[in-house]
Structure formats: structure tokens, C-alpha cells
Amino acid sequence: MSAAPGSIPRWVDIGLIPLVNIALAFFVSGIILWTIDVDPFTAVEIILFGAFGYDEAIGYTLYYTTNFVFTGLAVAVAFHAGLFNIGGEGQAYIGGLGVGLGILLVDTTLPFVLILPLSILLAAAFGAGWAAIPAYLQAYRGSHIVITTIMFNFIASALMVYLMVNILIQPGSMSPESREFAASGQLPFMHEVFGWFGMQVTPSPLNLSVVWAAICCVLVWAFIWRTRWGYQIRTVGANETAAIYAGIDPRRVIMLAMAVSGALAGFVGINEVMGVHHRLLLNFTAGYGFTGIAVSLMGRNHPVGIVLASLLFGMLYQGGAELAFEEPKVTRELVVTIQGLVILFSGALAFMMKGPIERAYLRIAGGFQRPAGQEG
């Protein structure tokens, strides 16, 4: 399908522009590596091998990818309503708290088949409840969603420290952690799942939550583009005044979008608390909520794009760790710098190249479509 005059096709917007931004980030990263006498091409080879070269590496890459899918979807749902949810980190933290509290209460009495859906519901409820507070302040009190969600990240962190140090800590433990969950409260690792079918896979943190992440992608797509609530969310995000004329209440839409967003971020707790650590502990979110912002922007707020962007960041996390291990001149701080450059170009500078690429495409397309006899 050809683009309308003065516009660009969708593949340029959702495909070419993000790839150019990634290429720019890697180009700048390559210059940094070259200045410290590290071959950029060798570094890329190490990163790719460290992320996909063997089964353990693939497990770690997909484990990171799972968290980024949850937080990327969370940012995307809010963004479709015209809301910039910066609070994914705190919502994931509180979602994990809900998962941990539920499992600690019932893991010795209920079987796994009941604990799993209960944990999913608790992660969603706690994450949505935490996001509903700044949503209410935005919808009914006029507070700015960016400010309140940032503030609630710090409140969530302080609340978790208090609970872990004073209430939920395992008796006699010097580390602020809860007791380990019983076997019925632990999500199986994927290498264990493969073992059930006679397949031997090197152990990694990858667990069954990756399946739930895939399901969430389908559910979010259906919710945003195939339901009345999704239509209302997109309408408010596109033009709030027109939405009001259409009979849509923006306040209810804000509450709905932020609740769904917080629930998705809360699912990080399923992966981390129930799937990997098997206990409540501090700082299990590890910045996934903030990286989810760049994931959503790079993925153009669509589940397919978010999966691809999440895979990229999963590769950077795992492959970057391999690079820091293999190259003595590459420190962990430099790896974080490379990751930060990708976030910078894909997030804050996501539309920096949009204008030049659009103009270049329209100029090239205009040249191809010029009628015969009008050359020169």
C-alpha cells in the first residue's frame, strides 16, 4: 500500500527509524571502545556470543527479556492513553510484594496449581493498586502523572525496606530477606520443564513466567485494538477533547489505563520473586521499570515491537556481562554506558532522526514517482 502524499509508510516509522537509532547508539559505543583500544567488531562478536552462543546464555537473555516485556507493555498501555507512566519500577516492586505475601501465607497449605493463579492475581492487584493512586491524583486532582509516579517509586522503595528489615525478615537472618518459599510456591525453571520431556538444558534463571509474558503480549494487543475499552484509551490519548464530545469520560480512562499498566508492571514479581529468588528480598526490580520506558518507545508501543526491543535489551544485559568478563579493558561501568547510549538514542532521542529520514524518504519516493517527461 502506498503512502499518502506528504506521509511515510508505517514500516519506515516502526522499522527503519528505530534501527537507525540503534545503529547510532552502536556507532557512538564503537568510538568509545576504539578510544580504549578495544576492537568494536570483536566486542560485538563477544556480545552476540554471550547472548545467544550457548543454551545458558540464551536462558539468561530470555530471562531479562521477560522482565522488559512486562515493563514495556506497562508503559505502552499508559502511553496509548496519553500518560507517561514513569512508575513501573515502584509498581513492579509492590507487585512482587503482593506475590511474596500471598505465597508466604499459603505455600504450606495450598498446591502449586492454586498458588500460581493466586500469585498472578496478587501481582496484578498490588501493581494496579499502587498505580491507581497517582492515576486518581491525575484524573481528579490535576496532579501530573510523571511527578507522582516518580515519587511513588521512592515511596515503594522505602516501604519495602521497612517491611523487609522490620517485619518480613527471616528470624535469625542478617540479610533483609524472607524465608524461602515451599516447593509449591516456586515457579519451575525452564530447564526443569525441558527435563520433564527428556531434554537436557544448562540451568539458567529462565522460568515459566516467559510463557505468561507471551500471553500478556497477546492480551494487550487484543485489549488495545479489539475492545471498547482499548478504543476509549486510544481516543483519549489521541484527542481528549474529541473523546469528551464522543461521550468518553477521560477520568475513567485514566484510571483504567493506569490500573492495567500497573498490573503489567507487577508481573515482574512473578518472574523475580516466584520464579528466580523464591523469597522476598530488596532491589529485585534492578531498574527494569526504567528500562521499560525505552523498550516501549523503541517498540512504538506495540506488543510485537516491544518483544523485539526487549530481546535487544536482554541481549545487551547478558552479552554486556560477557564482554566485561572477556575484555579486561571493558569495565562493568562501560557496559552500563553502552546500555545507556542505546536507551538514550532509543528513548530520549527516539525522534531525533525522524525528520531527516522522513524528508529523505519523501524526496526519494518523489523521484521514483515523477511522471515521464518531467525529469530535470
XYZ file of C-alpha atoms in Angstrom:
376
model
C 0.000 0.000 0.000
C 1.441 3.338 -0.986
C 1.670 6.151 1.490
C -0.491 9.220 1.232
C 1.117 12.363 -0.185
C 3.315 14.015 2.421
C 3.362 10.932 4.661
C 5.655 7.955 5.119
C 4.693 4.264 5.213
C 4.381 2.571 8.565
C 7.427 0.350 8.025
C 9.632 3.453 7.969
C 8.218 4.740 11.247
C 8.184 1.476 13.209
C 11.088 -0.287 11.498
C 13.647 1.944 9.828
C 13.755 4.810 12.339
C 14.344 2.564 15.410
C 17.048 0.673 13.504
C 18.798 3.930 12.646
C 18.658 4.985 16.299
C 20.164 1.661 17.382
C 22.868 1.979 14.723
C 23.762 5.460 16.001
C 23.987 4.163 19.571
C 26.286 1.342 18.494
C 28.342 3.736 16.378
C 28.986 6.021 19.368
C 29.672 2.967 21.537
C 32.150 1.744 18.947
C 34.007 5.065 19.055
C 34.260 4.775 22.851
C 35.597 1.219 22.599
C 38.071 2.234 19.899
C 39.455 5.039 22.094
C 40.356 2.491 24.814
C 41.997 0.221 22.230
C 39.215 -2.364 22.024
C 38.177 -3.570 18.569
C 34.452 -2.682 18.234
C 33.793 -5.599 15.868
C 35.346 -8.046 18.304
C 33.228 -6.529 21.066
C 30.060 -7.059 19.003
C 31.080 -10.662 18.358
C 31.578 -11.251 22.090
C 28.227 -9.655 22.917
C 26.371 -11.784 20.374
C 28.069 -14.976 21.502
C 27.494 -14.097 25.153
C 23.801 -13.556 24.471
C 22.983 -16.361 22.013
C 26.065 -18.563 21.652
C 25.086 -21.343 24.087
C 21.973 -22.503 25.874
C 22.770 -20.941 29.258
C 23.346 -17.574 27.588
C 20.037 -17.843 25.740
C 18.325 -18.634 29.048
C 19.747 -15.529 30.703
C 18.894 -13.356 27.678
C 15.278 -14.529 27.661
C 15.083 -14.120 31.441
C 15.981 -10.434 31.121
C 13.717 -10.152 28.077
C 10.753 -11.378 30.128
C 11.065 -8.521 32.618
C 11.435 -5.960 29.841
C 8.301 -7.271 28.115
C 6.258 -6.751 31.275
C 7.519 -3.218 31.929
C 7.474 -2.264 28.237
C 3.841 -3.311 27.939
C 3.065 -1.371 31.113
C 4.491 1.842 29.670
C 2.781 1.242 26.315
C -0.739 0.847 27.719
C -0.448 4.102 29.667
C 1.118 5.860 26.685
C -1.835 4.963 24.467
C -3.965 6.982 26.903
C -1.589 9.942 26.661
C 0.007 9.122 30.046
C 3.735 8.815 30.695
C 3.982 6.192 33.432
C 7.447 6.536 34.991
C 6.382 4.443 37.969
C 6.916 0.958 36.556
C 9.793 0.371 38.961
C 7.662 1.014 42.038
C 4.672 -0.849 40.623
C 6.864 -3.885 39.916
C 8.254 -3.654 43.459
C 4.797 -3.588 45.053
C 3.550 -6.288 42.684
C 6.380 -8.501 43.876
C 5.422 -7.677 47.459
C 1.907 -8.932 46.765
C 3.276 -12.139 45.255
C 5.582 -12.732 48.208
C 2.959 -12.033 50.866
C 0.472 -14.359 49.212
C 2.937 -17.222 48.859
C 4.266 -16.822 52.416
C 0.715 -17.145 53.702
C -0.391 -20.221 51.752
C 2.652 -22.094 50.397
C 2.459 -24.713 53.167
C -1.261 -25.357 52.713
C -2.169 -24.914 49.024
C -0.850 -26.774 45.953
C 1.007 -25.110 43.110
C -1.985 -25.191 40.751
C -3.834 -22.855 43.123
C -0.878 -20.734 44.198
C 0.082 -19.809 40.617
C -3.212 -18.110 39.617
C -3.421 -16.561 43.091
C 0.070 -15.094 42.655
C -0.797 -13.703 39.221
C -3.921 -12.069 40.645
C -1.999 -10.626 43.602
C 0.782 -9.258 41.364
C -1.833 -7.577 39.181
C -3.878 -6.282 42.119
C -0.934 -4.842 44.063
C 0.641 -3.297 40.943
C -2.686 -1.867 39.783
C -3.496 -0.572 43.264
C -0.154 1.206 43.500
C -0.647 2.778 40.065
C -4.251 3.768 40.873
C -3.141 6.339 43.451
C -1.223 8.624 41.053
C -3.922 7.908 38.461
C -6.567 9.254 40.837
C -4.419 12.295 41.615
C -4.077 12.989 37.880
C -7.714 12.348 36.959
C -9.488 14.016 39.870
C -6.955 16.375 41.443
C -4.959 17.601 38.469
C -1.559 16.337 39.635
C 0.920 15.494 36.895
C 1.288 11.760 36.344
C 5.046 11.978 35.720
C 5.758 13.679 39.040
C 3.509 11.425 41.110
C 4.705 8.172 39.569
C 8.344 9.157 40.125
C 7.553 9.985 43.745
C 5.785 6.661 44.221
C 8.906 4.812 43.078
C 10.750 6.193 46.112
C 7.797 5.542 48.411
C 7.661 1.922 47.243
C 11.388 1.524 47.866
C 11.137 2.964 51.377
C 8.105 0.805 52.168
C 9.908 -2.352 51.056
C 12.956 -1.518 53.172
C 10.785 -1.023 56.245
C 8.831 -4.245 55.702
C 11.862 -6.387 54.931
C 14.010 -5.070 57.780
C 11.349 -4.932 60.490
C 8.571 -7.382 59.637
C 9.212 -9.913 56.869
C 12.862 -10.745 57.553
C 13.549 -14.387 58.307
C 14.203 -14.805 62.051
C 17.921 -15.038 62.763
C 18.916 -13.793 59.307
C 21.433 -10.971 58.874
C 20.141 -10.246 55.353
C 16.778 -8.499 54.816
C 15.124 -11.478 53.122
C 12.057 -13.547 53.866
C 12.202 -17.284 54.354
C 12.418 -19.396 51.202
C 9.096 -20.403 49.705
C 7.983 -24.008 49.892
C 8.214 -26.024 46.671
C 4.530 -25.364 45.916
C 5.272 -21.627 45.830
C 8.129 -21.829 43.336
C 7.668 -21.372 39.595
C 9.515 -24.120 37.679
C 12.642 -23.173 35.746
C 12.591 -23.820 32.019
C 15.494 -26.255 32.255
C 13.347 -28.258 34.660
C 10.426 -28.105 32.230
C 12.637 -29.320 29.394
C 13.875 -32.081 31.695
C 10.313 -33.375 32.027
C 10.453 -34.142 28.297
C 13.928 -35.698 28.427
C 15.774 -32.627 27.114
C 18.947 -31.618 28.938
C 19.439 -27.840 29.133
C 22.006 -25.913 31.160
C 20.365 -24.284 34.200
C 19.562 -20.563 33.983
C 17.099 -18.171 35.687
C 14.631 -18.532 32.799
C 11.342 -19.847 34.156
C 7.720 -20.346 33.139
C 6.969 -16.640 33.504
C 8.280 -16.262 29.936
C 5.123 -18.061 28.811
C 2.975 -15.625 30.788
C 4.849 -12.715 29.179
C 3.959 -14.075 25.736
C 0.321 -14.447 26.778
C 0.311 -10.868 28.091
C 1.518 -9.607 24.701
C -1.472 -11.216 23.005
C -3.874 -9.988 25.691
C -2.585 -6.409 25.471
C -2.883 -6.431 21.679
C -6.461 -7.679 21.930
C -7.290 -5.220 24.721
C -5.929 -2.117 22.981
C -7.056 -2.824 19.409
C -10.037 -5.156 19.737
C -12.093 -3.947 22.712
C -14.266 -0.962 23.513
C -12.020 -0.064 26.473
C -8.959 -0.069 24.237
C -10.712 2.175 21.746
C -11.549 4.609 24.535
C -7.945 4.580 25.733
C -6.616 5.318 22.255
C -9.222 8.014 21.681
C -8.360 9.851 24.894
C -4.666 9.553 24.079
C -5.161 10.934 20.577
C -7.529 13.802 21.401
C -9.062 14.221 24.835
C -11.436 16.973 23.689
C -12.816 14.806 20.881
C -13.167 11.921 23.326
C -15.307 14.069 25.623
C -17.548 15.049 22.697
C -17.874 11.334 21.898
C -19.167 10.672 25.406
C -15.967 9.172 26.829
C -15.018 10.124 30.388
C -11.226 10.788 30.401
C -11.059 10.352 34.162
C -12.330 6.786 33.986
C -9.991 6.073 31.085
C -7.008 7.368 33.059
C -7.913 5.122 35.994
C -8.370 2.113 33.699
C -5.179 2.628 31.699
C -3.023 3.151 34.770
C -4.545 0.155 36.543
C -3.771 -2.104 33.583
C -0.323 -0.552 33.312
C 0.429 -1.148 36.985
C -0.841 -4.723 36.781
C 1.522 -5.482 33.887
C 4.481 -3.986 35.752
C 3.518 -6.038 38.813
C 4.092 -9.233 36.834
C 7.831 -8.631 37.178
C 7.255 -10.025 40.667
C 6.113 -13.332 39.162
C 9.407 -13.671 37.314
C 11.698 -12.425 40.064
C 10.058 -13.375 43.369
C 8.243 -16.567 42.439
C 10.394 -17.668 39.519
C 14.016 -16.857 40.413
C 14.657 -15.890 44.049
C 11.856 -17.901 45.700
C 11.717 -15.371 48.517
C 11.022 -11.703 49.127
C 14.114 -9.513 49.085
C 15.217 -5.965 48.365
C 16.022 -4.456 44.964
C 14.818 -7.373 42.845
C 13.473 -4.912 40.253
C 17.034 -3.861 39.286
C 15.936 -0.935 37.112
C 13.643 -2.960 34.834
C 10.860 -0.410 35.228
C 13.001 2.431 33.917
C 14.397 0.396 31.011
C 10.819 -0.471 30.083
C 10.326 3.154 29.044
C 12.983 2.861 26.354
C 11.666 -0.578 25.379
C 8.181 0.830 24.822
C 9.407 3.846 22.862
C 11.651 1.714 20.677
C 8.845 -0.784 20.111
C 6.434 2.029 19.136
C 4.084 0.920 21.948
C 3.069 -2.219 20.052
C 3.478 -5.717 21.562
C 5.456 -7.025 18.582
C 7.868 -4.096 18.688
C 8.124 -4.385 22.461
C 9.118 -8.051 22.200
C 11.868 -7.197 19.691
C 13.106 -4.255 21.771
C 13.030 -6.385 24.930
C 15.117 -9.019 23.184
C 17.634 -6.336 22.213
C 17.964 -5.128 25.791
C 18.115 -8.699 27.059
C 20.982 -9.249 24.649
C 22.737 -6.112 25.897
C 22.377 -7.129 29.536
C 23.635 -10.679 29.060
C 26.090 -10.026 26.242
C 27.407 -6.960 28.048
C 28.213 -9.048 31.099
C 30.097 -11.471 28.847
C 32.007 -8.565 27.262
C 33.054 -7.237 30.680
C 34.282 -10.722 31.586
C 36.200 -11.406 28.367
C 37.736 -7.948 27.774
C 39.866 -6.689 30.696
C 39.706 -3.110 29.385
C 35.899 -3.135 29.386
C 34.608 -2.487 32.883
C 31.090 -3.047 34.128
C 30.619 0.729 34.168
C 31.488 0.900 30.458
C 28.929 -1.807 29.713
C 26.329 0.266 31.561
C 27.404 3.248 29.455
C 26.767 1.284 26.248
C 23.353 0.244 27.550
C 22.680 3.851 28.487
C 23.554 5.030 24.983
C 21.035 2.620 23.494
C 18.439 3.904 25.959
C 19.395 7.496 25.129
C 19.084 7.121 21.360
C 16.037 4.845 21.550
C 14.279 6.766 24.294
C 15.108 10.415 24.838
C 16.354 10.879 21.253
C 13.893 8.449 19.662
C 12.580 11.060 17.228
C 15.851 12.865 16.561
C 16.253 11.195 13.173
C 12.535 11.117 12.358
C 12.538 14.405 10.428
C 15.655 13.754 8.307
C 14.562 10.186 7.486
C 11.061 11.337 6.541
C 12.413 14.071 4.288
C 14.895 11.686 2.679
C 12.212 9.069 2.059
C 9.754 11.574 0.578
C 12.483 13.003 -1.660
C 13.452 9.528 -2.907
C 9.837 8.421 -3.281
C 9.000 11.625 -5.146
C 11.855 10.987 -7.545
C 10.609 7.478 -8.338
C 7.024 8.630 -8.793
C 7.836 11.643 -11.031
C 5.951 11.343 -14.336
C 7.922 10.685 -17.513
C 8.994 13.815 -19.346
C 9.395 15.913 -16.164
C 12.945 14.861 -15.330
C 15.486 17.570 -14.789
